[in-house]
XYZ file of C-alpha atoms in Angstrom:
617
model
C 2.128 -53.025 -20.064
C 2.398 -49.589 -22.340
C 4.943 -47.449 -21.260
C 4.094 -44.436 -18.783
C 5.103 -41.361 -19.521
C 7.168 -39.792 -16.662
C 5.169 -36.473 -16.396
C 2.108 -38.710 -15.378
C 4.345 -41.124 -13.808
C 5.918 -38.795 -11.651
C 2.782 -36.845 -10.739
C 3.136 -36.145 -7.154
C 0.160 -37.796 -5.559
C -0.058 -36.013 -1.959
C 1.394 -32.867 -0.678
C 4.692 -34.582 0.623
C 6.088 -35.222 -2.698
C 4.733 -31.531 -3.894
C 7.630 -29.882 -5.217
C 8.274 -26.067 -5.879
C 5.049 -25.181 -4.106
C 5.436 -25.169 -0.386
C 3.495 -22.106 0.210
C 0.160 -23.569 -0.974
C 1.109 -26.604 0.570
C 1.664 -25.139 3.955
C -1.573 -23.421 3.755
C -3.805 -26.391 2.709
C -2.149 -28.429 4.985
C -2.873 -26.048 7.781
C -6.717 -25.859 6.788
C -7.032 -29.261 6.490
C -5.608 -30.249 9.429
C -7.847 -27.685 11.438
C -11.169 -28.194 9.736
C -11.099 -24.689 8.123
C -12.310 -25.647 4.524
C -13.296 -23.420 2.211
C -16.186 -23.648 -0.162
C -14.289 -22.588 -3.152
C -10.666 -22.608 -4.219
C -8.870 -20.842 -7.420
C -5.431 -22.296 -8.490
C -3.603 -19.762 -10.595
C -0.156 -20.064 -12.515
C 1.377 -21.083 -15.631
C 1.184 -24.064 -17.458
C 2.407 -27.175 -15.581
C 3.374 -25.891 -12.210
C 1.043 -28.635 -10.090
C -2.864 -26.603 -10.605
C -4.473 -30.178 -11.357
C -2.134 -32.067 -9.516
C -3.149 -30.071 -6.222
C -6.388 -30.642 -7.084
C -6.331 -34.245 -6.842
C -4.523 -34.353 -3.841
C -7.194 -31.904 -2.248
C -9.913 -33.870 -3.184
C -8.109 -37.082 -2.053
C -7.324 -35.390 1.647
C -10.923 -34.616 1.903
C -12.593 -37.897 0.791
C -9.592 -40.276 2.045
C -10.887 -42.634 4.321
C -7.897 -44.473 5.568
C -6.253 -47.771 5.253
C -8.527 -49.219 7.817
C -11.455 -47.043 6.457
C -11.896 -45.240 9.605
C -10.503 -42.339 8.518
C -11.573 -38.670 7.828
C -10.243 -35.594 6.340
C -6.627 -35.218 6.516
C -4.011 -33.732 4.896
C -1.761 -36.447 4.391
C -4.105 -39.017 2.259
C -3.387 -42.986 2.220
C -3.277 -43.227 -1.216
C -3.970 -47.091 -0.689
C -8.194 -46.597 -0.149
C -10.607 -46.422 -2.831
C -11.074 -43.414 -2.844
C -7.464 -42.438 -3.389
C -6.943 -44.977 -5.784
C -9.964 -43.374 -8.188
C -8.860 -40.282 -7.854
C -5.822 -40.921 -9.091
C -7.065 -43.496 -12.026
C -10.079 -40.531 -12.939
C -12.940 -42.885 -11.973
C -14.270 -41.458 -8.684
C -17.416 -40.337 -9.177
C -17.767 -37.409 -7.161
C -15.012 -36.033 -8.580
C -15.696 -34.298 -11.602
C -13.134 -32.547 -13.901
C -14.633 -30.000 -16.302
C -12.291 -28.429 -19.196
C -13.460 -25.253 -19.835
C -11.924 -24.454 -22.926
C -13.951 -26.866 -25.195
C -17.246 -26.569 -22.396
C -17.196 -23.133 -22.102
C -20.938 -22.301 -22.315
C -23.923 -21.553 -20.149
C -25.727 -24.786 -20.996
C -22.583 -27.073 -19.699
C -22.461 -25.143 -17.143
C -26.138 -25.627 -16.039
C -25.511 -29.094 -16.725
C -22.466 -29.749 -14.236
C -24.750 -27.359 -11.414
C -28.368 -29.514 -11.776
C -26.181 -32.234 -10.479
C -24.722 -30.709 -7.347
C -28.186 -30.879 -5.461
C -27.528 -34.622 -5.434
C -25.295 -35.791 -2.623
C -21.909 -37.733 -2.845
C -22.475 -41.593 -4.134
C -19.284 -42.543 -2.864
C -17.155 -39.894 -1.161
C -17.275 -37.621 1.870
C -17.682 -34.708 -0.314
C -18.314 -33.747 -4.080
C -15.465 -31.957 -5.839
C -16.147 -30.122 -9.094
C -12.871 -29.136 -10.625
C -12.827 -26.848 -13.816
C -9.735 -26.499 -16.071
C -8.944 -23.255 -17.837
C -11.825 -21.222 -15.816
C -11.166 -17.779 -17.493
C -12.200 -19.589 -21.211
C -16.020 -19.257 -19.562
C -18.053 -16.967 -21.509
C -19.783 -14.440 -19.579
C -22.969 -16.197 -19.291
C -21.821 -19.244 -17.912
C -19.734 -17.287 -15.144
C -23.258 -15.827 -14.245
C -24.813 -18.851 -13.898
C -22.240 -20.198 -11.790
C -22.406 -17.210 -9.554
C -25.178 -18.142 -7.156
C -23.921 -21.943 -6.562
C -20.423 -20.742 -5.606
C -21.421 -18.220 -3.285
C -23.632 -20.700 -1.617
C -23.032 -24.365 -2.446
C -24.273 -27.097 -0.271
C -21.785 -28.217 2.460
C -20.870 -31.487 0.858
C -19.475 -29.429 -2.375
C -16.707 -28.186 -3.325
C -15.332 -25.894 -6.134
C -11.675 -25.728 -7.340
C -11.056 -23.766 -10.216
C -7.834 -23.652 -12.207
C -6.732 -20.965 -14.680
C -3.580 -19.636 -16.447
C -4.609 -15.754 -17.301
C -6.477 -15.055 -13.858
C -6.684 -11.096 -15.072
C -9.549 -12.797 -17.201
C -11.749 -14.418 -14.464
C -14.790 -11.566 -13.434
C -13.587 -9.629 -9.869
C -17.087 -11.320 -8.926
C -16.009 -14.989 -9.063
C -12.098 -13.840 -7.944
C -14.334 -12.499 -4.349
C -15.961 -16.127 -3.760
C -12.373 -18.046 -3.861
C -9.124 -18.452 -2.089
C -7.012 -18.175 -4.614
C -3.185 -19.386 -4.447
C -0.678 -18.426 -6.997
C 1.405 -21.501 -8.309
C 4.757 -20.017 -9.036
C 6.867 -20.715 -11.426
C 9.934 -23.328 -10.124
C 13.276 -22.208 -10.445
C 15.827 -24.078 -12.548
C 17.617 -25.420 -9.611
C 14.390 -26.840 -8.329
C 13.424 -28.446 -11.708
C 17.366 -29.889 -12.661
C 16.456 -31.702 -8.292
C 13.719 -33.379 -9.387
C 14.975 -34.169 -13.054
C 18.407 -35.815 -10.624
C 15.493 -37.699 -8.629
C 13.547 -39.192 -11.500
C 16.706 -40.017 -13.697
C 17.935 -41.736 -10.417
C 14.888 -43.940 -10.195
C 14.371 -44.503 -13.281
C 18.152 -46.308 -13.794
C 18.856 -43.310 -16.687
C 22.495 -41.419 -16.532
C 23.013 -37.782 -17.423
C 25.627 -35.281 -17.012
C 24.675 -32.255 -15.667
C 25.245 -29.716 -18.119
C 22.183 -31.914 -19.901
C 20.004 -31.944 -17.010
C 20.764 -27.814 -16.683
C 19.740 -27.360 -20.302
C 16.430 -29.048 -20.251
C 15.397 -27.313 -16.892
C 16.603 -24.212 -18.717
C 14.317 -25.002 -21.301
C 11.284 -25.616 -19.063
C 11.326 -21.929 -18.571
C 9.134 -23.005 -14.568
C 7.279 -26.102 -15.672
C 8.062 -29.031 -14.221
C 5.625 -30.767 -16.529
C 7.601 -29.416 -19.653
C 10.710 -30.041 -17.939
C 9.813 -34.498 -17.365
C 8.460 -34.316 -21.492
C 11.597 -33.026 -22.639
C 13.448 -35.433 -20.419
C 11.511 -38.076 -22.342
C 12.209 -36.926 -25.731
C 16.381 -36.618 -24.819
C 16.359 -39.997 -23.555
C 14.618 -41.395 -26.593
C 17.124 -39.256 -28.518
C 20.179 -40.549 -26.567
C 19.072 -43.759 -26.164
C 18.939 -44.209 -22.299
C 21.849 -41.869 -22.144
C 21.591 -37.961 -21.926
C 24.890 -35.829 -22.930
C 24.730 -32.244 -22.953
C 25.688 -32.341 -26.559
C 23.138 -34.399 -27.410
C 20.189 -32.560 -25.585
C 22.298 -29.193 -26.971
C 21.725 -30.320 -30.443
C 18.057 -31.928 -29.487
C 16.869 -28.239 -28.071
C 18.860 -26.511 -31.158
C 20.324 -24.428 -28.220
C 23.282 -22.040 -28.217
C 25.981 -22.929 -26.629
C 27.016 -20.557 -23.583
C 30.896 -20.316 -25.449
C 29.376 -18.327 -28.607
C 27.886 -15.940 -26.183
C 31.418 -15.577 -24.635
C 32.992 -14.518 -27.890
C 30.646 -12.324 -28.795
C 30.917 -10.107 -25.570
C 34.940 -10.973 -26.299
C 34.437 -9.109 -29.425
C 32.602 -6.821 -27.902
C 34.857 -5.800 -24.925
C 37.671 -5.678 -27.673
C 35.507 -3.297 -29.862
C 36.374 -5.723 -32.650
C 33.828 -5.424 -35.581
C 35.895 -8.243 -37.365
C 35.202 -10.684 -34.837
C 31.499 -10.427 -33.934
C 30.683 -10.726 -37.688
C 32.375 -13.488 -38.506
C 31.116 -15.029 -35.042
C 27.687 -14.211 -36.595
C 28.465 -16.000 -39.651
C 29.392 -19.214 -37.614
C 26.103 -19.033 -36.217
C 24.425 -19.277 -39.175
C 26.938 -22.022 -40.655
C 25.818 -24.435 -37.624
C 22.038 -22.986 -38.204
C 21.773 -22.324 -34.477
C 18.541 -19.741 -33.444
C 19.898 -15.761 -33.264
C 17.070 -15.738 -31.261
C 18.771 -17.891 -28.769
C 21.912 -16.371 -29.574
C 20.742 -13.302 -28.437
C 19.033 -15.180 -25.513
C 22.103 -16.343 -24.270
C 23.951 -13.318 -24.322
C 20.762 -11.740 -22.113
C 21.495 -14.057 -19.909
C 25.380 -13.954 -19.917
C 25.180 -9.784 -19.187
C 23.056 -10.472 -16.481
C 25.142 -12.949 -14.964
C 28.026 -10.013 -15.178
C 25.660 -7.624 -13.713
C 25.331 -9.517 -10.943
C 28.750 -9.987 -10.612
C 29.898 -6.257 -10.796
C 27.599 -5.640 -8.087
C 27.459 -8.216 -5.817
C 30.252 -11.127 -6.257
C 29.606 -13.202 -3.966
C 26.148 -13.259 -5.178
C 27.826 -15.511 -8.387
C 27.258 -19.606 -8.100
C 31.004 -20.661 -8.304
C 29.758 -24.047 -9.027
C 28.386 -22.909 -12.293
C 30.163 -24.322 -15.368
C 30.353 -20.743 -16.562
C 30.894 -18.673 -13.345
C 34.869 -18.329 -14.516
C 33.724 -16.790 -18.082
C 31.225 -13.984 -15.519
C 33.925 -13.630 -13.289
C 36.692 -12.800 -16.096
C 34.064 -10.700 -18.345
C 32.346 -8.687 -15.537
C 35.226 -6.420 -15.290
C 35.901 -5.522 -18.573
C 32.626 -3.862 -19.529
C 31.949 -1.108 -17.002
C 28.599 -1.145 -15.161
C 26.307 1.273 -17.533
C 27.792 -0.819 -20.940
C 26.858 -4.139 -19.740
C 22.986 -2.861 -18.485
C 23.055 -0.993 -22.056
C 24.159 -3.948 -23.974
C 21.753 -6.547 -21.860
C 18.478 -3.820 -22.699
C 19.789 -3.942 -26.063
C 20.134 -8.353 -26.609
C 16.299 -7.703 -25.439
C 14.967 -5.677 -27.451
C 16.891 -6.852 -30.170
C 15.304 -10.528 -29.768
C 11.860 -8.401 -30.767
C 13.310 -6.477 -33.793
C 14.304 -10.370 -35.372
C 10.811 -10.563 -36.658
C 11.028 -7.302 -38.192
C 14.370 -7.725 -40.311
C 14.785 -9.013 -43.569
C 16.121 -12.137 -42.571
C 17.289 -13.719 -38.636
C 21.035 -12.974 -39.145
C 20.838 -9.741 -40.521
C 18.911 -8.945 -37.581
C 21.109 -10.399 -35.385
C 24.100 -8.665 -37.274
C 22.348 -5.332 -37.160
C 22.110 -5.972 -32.928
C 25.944 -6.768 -32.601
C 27.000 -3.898 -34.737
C 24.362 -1.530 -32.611
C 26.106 -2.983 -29.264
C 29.610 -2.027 -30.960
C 28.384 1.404 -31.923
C 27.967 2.268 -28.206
C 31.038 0.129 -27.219
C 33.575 2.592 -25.536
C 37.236 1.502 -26.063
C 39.535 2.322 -23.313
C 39.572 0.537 -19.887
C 35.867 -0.614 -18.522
C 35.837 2.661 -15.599
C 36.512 4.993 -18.519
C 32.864 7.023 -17.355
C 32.969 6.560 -13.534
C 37.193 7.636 -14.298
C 35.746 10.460 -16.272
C 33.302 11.094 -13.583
C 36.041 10.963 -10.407
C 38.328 12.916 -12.096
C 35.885 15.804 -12.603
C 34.734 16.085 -9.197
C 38.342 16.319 -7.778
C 39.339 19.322 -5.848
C 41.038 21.540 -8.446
C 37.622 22.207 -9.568
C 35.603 21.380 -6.902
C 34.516 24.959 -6.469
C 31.941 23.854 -9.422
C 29.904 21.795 -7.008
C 29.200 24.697 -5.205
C 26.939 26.113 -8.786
C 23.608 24.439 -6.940
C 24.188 26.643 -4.189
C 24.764 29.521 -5.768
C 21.666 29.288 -8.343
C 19.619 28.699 -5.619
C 20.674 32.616 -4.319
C 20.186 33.497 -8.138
C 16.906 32.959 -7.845
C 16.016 34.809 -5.292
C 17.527 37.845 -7.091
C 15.882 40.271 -8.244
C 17.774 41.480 -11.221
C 18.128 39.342 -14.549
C 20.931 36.620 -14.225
C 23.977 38.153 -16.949
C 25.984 35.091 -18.584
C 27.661 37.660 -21.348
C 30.520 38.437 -18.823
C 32.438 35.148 -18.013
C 35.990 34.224 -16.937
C 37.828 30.902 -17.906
C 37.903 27.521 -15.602
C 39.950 24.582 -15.290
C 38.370 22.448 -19.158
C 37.356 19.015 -18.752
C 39.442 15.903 -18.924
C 39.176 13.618 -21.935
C 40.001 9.663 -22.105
C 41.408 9.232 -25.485
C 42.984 5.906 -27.207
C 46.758 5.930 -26.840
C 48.828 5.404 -29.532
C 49.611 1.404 -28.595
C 46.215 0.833 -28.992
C 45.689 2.866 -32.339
C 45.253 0.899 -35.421
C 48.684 -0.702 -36.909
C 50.593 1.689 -39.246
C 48.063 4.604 -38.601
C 49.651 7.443 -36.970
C 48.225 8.804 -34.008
C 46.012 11.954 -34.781
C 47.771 15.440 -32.802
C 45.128 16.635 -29.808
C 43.248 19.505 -30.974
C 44.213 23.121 -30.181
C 43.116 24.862 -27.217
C 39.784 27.099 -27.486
C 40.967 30.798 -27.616
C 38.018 31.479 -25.485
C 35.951 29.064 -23.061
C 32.408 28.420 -24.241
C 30.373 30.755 -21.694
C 27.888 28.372 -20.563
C 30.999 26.071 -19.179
C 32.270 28.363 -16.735
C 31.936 31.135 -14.302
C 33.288 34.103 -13.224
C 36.537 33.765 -10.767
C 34.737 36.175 -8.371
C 32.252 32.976 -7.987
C 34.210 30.278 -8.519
C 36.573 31.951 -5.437
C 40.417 30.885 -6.786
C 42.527 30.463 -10.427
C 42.969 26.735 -10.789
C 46.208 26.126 -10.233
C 48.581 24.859 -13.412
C 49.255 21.392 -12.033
C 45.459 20.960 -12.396
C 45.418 21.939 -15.775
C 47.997 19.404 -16.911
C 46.762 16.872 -19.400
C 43.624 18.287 -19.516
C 41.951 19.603 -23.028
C 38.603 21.712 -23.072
C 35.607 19.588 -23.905
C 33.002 21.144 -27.023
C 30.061 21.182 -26.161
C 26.932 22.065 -28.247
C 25.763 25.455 -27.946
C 23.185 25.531 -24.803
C 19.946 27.329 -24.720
C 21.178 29.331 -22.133
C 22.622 32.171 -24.467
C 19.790 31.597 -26.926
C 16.940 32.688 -24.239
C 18.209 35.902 -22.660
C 16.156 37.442 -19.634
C 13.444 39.830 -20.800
C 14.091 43.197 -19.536
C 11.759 45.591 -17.125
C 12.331 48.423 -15.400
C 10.479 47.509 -12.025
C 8.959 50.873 -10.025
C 6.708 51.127 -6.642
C 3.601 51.989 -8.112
C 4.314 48.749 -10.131
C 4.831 46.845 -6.948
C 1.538 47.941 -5.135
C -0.342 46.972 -8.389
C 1.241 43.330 -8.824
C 0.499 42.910 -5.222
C -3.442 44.063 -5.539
C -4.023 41.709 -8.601
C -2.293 38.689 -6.675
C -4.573 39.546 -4.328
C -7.769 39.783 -6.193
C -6.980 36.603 -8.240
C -6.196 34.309 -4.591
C -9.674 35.488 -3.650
C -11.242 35.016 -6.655
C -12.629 38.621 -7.144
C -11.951 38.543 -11.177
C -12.793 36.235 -14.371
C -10.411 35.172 -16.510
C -10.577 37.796 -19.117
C -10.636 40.862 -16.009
C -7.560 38.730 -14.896
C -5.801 39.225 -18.256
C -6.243 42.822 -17.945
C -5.217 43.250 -14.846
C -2.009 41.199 -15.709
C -1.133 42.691 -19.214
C -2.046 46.574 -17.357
C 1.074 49.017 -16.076
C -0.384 51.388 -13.332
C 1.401 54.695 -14.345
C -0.694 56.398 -11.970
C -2.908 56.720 -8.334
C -4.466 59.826 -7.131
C -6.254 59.231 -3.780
C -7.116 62.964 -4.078
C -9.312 62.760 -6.694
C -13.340 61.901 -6.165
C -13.766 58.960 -6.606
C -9.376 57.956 -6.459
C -7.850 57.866 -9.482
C -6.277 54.705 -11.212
C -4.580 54.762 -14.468
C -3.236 51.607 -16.563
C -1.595 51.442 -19.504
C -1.996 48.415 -21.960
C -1.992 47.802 -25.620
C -4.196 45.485 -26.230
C -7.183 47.102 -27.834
C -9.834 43.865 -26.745
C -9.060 43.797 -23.261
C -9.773 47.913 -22.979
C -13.263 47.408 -23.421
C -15.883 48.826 -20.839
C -17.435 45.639 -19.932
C -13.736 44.474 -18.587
C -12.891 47.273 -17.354
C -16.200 47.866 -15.290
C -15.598 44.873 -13.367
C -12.242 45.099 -12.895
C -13.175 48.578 -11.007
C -16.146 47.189 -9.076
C -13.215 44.222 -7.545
C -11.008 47.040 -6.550
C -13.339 49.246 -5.009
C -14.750 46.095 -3.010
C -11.182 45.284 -1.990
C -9.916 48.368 -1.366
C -12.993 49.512 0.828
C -13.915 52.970 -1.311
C -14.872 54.351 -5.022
C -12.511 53.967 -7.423
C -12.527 54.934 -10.548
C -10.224 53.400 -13.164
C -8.802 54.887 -16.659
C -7.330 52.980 -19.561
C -4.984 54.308 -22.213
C -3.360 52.755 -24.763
C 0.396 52.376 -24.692
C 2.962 49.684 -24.083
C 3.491 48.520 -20.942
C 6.763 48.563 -19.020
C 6.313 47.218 -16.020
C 2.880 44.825 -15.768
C 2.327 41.740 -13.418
C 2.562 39.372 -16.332
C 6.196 40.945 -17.343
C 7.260 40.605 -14.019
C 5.931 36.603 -13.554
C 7.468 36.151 -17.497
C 10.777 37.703 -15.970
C 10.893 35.795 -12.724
C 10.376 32.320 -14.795
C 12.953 33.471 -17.146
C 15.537 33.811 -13.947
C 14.614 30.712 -13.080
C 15.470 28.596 -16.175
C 19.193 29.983 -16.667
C 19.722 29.661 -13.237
C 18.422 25.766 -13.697
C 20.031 25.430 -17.125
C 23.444 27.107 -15.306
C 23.310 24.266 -12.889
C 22.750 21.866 -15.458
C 25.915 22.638 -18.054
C 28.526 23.432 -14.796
C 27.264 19.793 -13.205
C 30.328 18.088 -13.175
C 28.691 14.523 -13.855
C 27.154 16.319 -17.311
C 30.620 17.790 -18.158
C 32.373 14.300 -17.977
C 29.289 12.503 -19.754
C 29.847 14.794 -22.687
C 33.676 14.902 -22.510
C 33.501 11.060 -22.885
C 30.726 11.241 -25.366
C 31.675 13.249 -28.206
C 28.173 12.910 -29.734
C 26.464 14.056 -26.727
C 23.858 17.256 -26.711
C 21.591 18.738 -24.098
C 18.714 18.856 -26.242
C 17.717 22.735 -26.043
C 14.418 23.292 -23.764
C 15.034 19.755 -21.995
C 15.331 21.703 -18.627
C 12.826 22.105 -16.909
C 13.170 23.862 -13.540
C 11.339 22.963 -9.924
């Protein structure tokens, strides 16, 4: 007899020995057993999760018949009646399996459909199954349309696709459909165990973990990949054969590399690079592993008892978490990703992978792995606590009238900085003197000690250095300056008005915003109203006319308005400009005095507010 290979072997022939799917189990189960069968079913997921496999066993449950042939539908089929045993050797007759991808058109289509007005030959009920649905051309999803809304009773659809986002919303509406996940690698390495076991084969686990690894979620991957180690260990499978089979990195180059890392040691992670490429393993799978290695640490720093202790690597997590604080190991894992997609785009694989390590380094931190959330703790302590209040206080800025003044400042406690101490300074290097002190504070890094309520004290000054910081645009975009008066007031208040009721256009809006009333005389026939403006295109009579047919209406009398040319002093769009103005030093004021953006840029020198970033609410 030929030899069997174990992924049809091992295909699970009723829902009992399903495995990795017992959510579309439990529900076909449940309709089975009740009699609640739809017309039309859509199996969805990636390859080699179980889509044809359910299939089969659905169309065995509904035409099994029993051992004594007395049987009807049922949800656990005999697997010993004819039907059952054609349905699993693809001869039943009334159960038809259509690929789509190479019968794709409307004609095969039409075909398969002129033959579901006949009734079963053999079974209980007709079963059309089609393969790879979404590789139907438009035209043959049309055609299909009518029959699956409305098939006869004794027929049955089950479709079957990979890419469901392809399959028309109009053909998604006629079918149940149940998502085949993906199986997890514990799930696949069980049933890899179970099949070994049966078939007589040994394997150590770390070989079994690989190739489930490597099945990335199909169990169907995962039993051909078991077949090719066994052929390449002959009847034995060693994780160092099935290493070198997959041409997989081993987990221990990963460790070295975030060893190298962790010690900021350029040295090492290049010439751990150029071991790579000595023992021609992937950087693509380098870079893999180290993905996967971060996020085991990630999980670790945040939830350790969250880490499988029974993992042949859970010591390496355990040790490494720790030394990389929490925003350097999500940094470096974003980076091993994206860096995987840059490989195609380098001159060769191990530059690339090079040019990844050395990028990780660059943002490497030396110090201890809390340096930032140190950094962070140390400047929200109470000797300058009175900074937290600055939210506070801006929020009262803003509701000020006058322009905010930042000219006039007073110093504040500066910033603490992390640097390297001299044992771990390079050898025979001596260490470099801490700068001087400013003369003066910069004067977007402080505030005056009438705000900030008390002198820090001198025990809360010791150790610390002030922190440069790149110039902000606070000084760069002073207030503009008005000189607000009543009549000035009244007017701003009658164009807000006119505008919320939508009295005036656009362009009469732009006149009454860019106009200064310098004056009203209510005892003139009609009353008197004077604006000044210098803008030549917005005096003309057209504007104006309309402009003094809304105020009349809203005011409730004549009016009779007068426009000379001049600069204005005090207009409603001034007054809006100067509000906004308040508004964004008091936002960028909160922004350079937050204590969590003075320690970011005390502990990275590099760091800049990029000017007009801030935005306020």
């Amino acid at each position: 007899m030929s030899y069997l290979v174990l992924a049809r072997k091992y295909r699970p022939r009723s829902f009992e020995t399903l495995v990795g799917q017992e959510h579309v189990v439990q529900a076909l189960s449940n309709a089975l057993t009740q009699g609640r069968l739809h017309h039309a079913y859509l199996f969805t997921g990636t390859r080699g999760v179980g889509k044809t496999t359910v299939s089969r066993i659905l169309a065995k449950s509904l035409n099994c018949v029993g051992v004594d042939g007395q049987g009807g539908i049922t949800a656990s089929p005999c697997g010993v009646c004819n039907a059952c045993r054609d349905i699993d050797n693809g001869r039943f007759v009334d159960y038809v399996e259509l690929d789509a991808a190479s019968n794709r058109g409307v004609d095969e289509i039409s075909q398969l459909l002129d033959q579901a007005v006949y009734k079963p030959v053999m079974g209980r009920f007709k079963v059309y199954m089609i393969d790879e649905v979404h590789m139907l051309t438009n035209h043959a999803f049309n055609a299909m349309l009518k029959t699956l809304e409305e098939p006869p009773d004794y027929l049955k659809f089950v479709l079957a696709t990979t890419d469901p986002q392809k399959v028309p919303p109009t053909v998604l509406s006629r079918c149940l459909q149940f998502n085949l996940r993906p199986m997890s690698p514990q799930t696949v390495q069980a049933h890899l165990v179970s099949v070994l076991a049966d078939e007589k084969i040994e394997a150590e686990a770390g070989a079994l973990r690989l190739l489930s690894r490597a099945a990335r979620g199909s169990m169907r991957d995962a039993l051909s990949l078991a077949d090719q180690a066994i052929a390449f260990g002959g009847g034995t499978l060693l994780e160092v054969g099935v290493r070198q089979m997959l041409g997989a990195v081993d987990r221990s180059h990963a460790v070295r590399l975030i060893d190298a890392l962790v010690a900021a040691d350029g040295a090492a992670l290049v010439n751990n690079a150029d071991a790579l490429r000595a023992l021609g393993l992937s950087a693509s799978g380098t870079l893999e592993e180290m993905a996967a290695l971060l996020q085991n640490m990630a999980v670790a720093a945040a939830v350790p008892s969250a880490v499988d202790v029974t993992d042949a690597d859970s010591a390496a997590v355990l040790r490494l978490a720790p030394m990389l604080a929490v925003e350097e190991t999500q940094l470096f894992y974003s980076m091993a990703l994206h860096g995987r997609a840059e490989l195609s785009l380098a001159p060769d694989e191990y530059s690339g992978l090079v040019m990844v390590l050395l990028r990780m380094l660059a943002f490497r931190q030396p110090g201890s792995a809390g340096a930032v959330a140190g950094a962070v703790n140390d400047a929200t302590a109470p000797p300058i606590a009175p900074v937290a209040n600055a939210s506070s206080r801006s929020e009262a800025a803003l509701a000020a009238t006058p322009r905010v003044a930042v000219s006039a400042v007073a110093s504040v406690a500066p910033v603490p900085v992390r640097t390297r101490s001299a044992a771990t300074a390079a050898p025979g290097v001596a260490p470099q003197p801490a700068p001087s002190r400013f003369e003066e504070p910069p004067p977007w890094a402080v505030e005056s000690l009438d705000e900030m309520g008390a002198e820090p004290t001198a025990s809360a000054l010791a150790g610390f250095r002030p922190v440069p910081v790149s110039q902000p645009s606070v000084a760069a975009t002073p207030a503009r300056v008005f000189e607000p008066t009543q009549l000035g007031d009244r007017w701003a208040e009658l164009v807000t008005s006119l505008t919320e009721r939508g009295s005036i256009g656009a362009m009469v809006r732009e006149l009454a915003m860019q106009s200064q009333c310098i004056e009203v005389n209510a005892q003139s026939q009609p009353e008197l109203w004077r604006l000044r403006l210098d803008r030549e295109s917005l005096r003309a009579h057209v504007h104006r006319d309309k402009l003094q047919a809304a105020l009349a209406d809203h005011l409730g009398h004549a009016v009779h308005l007068d426009l000379v040319a001049g600069e204005a002093q005090d207009s409603p769009a001034q007054r809006a400009t100067a509000k906004r103005d308040r508004r964004q030093l008091a936002a960028e004021q909160i922004i350079h005095n937050d204590p969590l953006v003075v320690a970011l840029m005390a502990q990275y020198k590099s760091a800049r507010i990029v000017p007009g970033s801030i935005k306020p609410h």
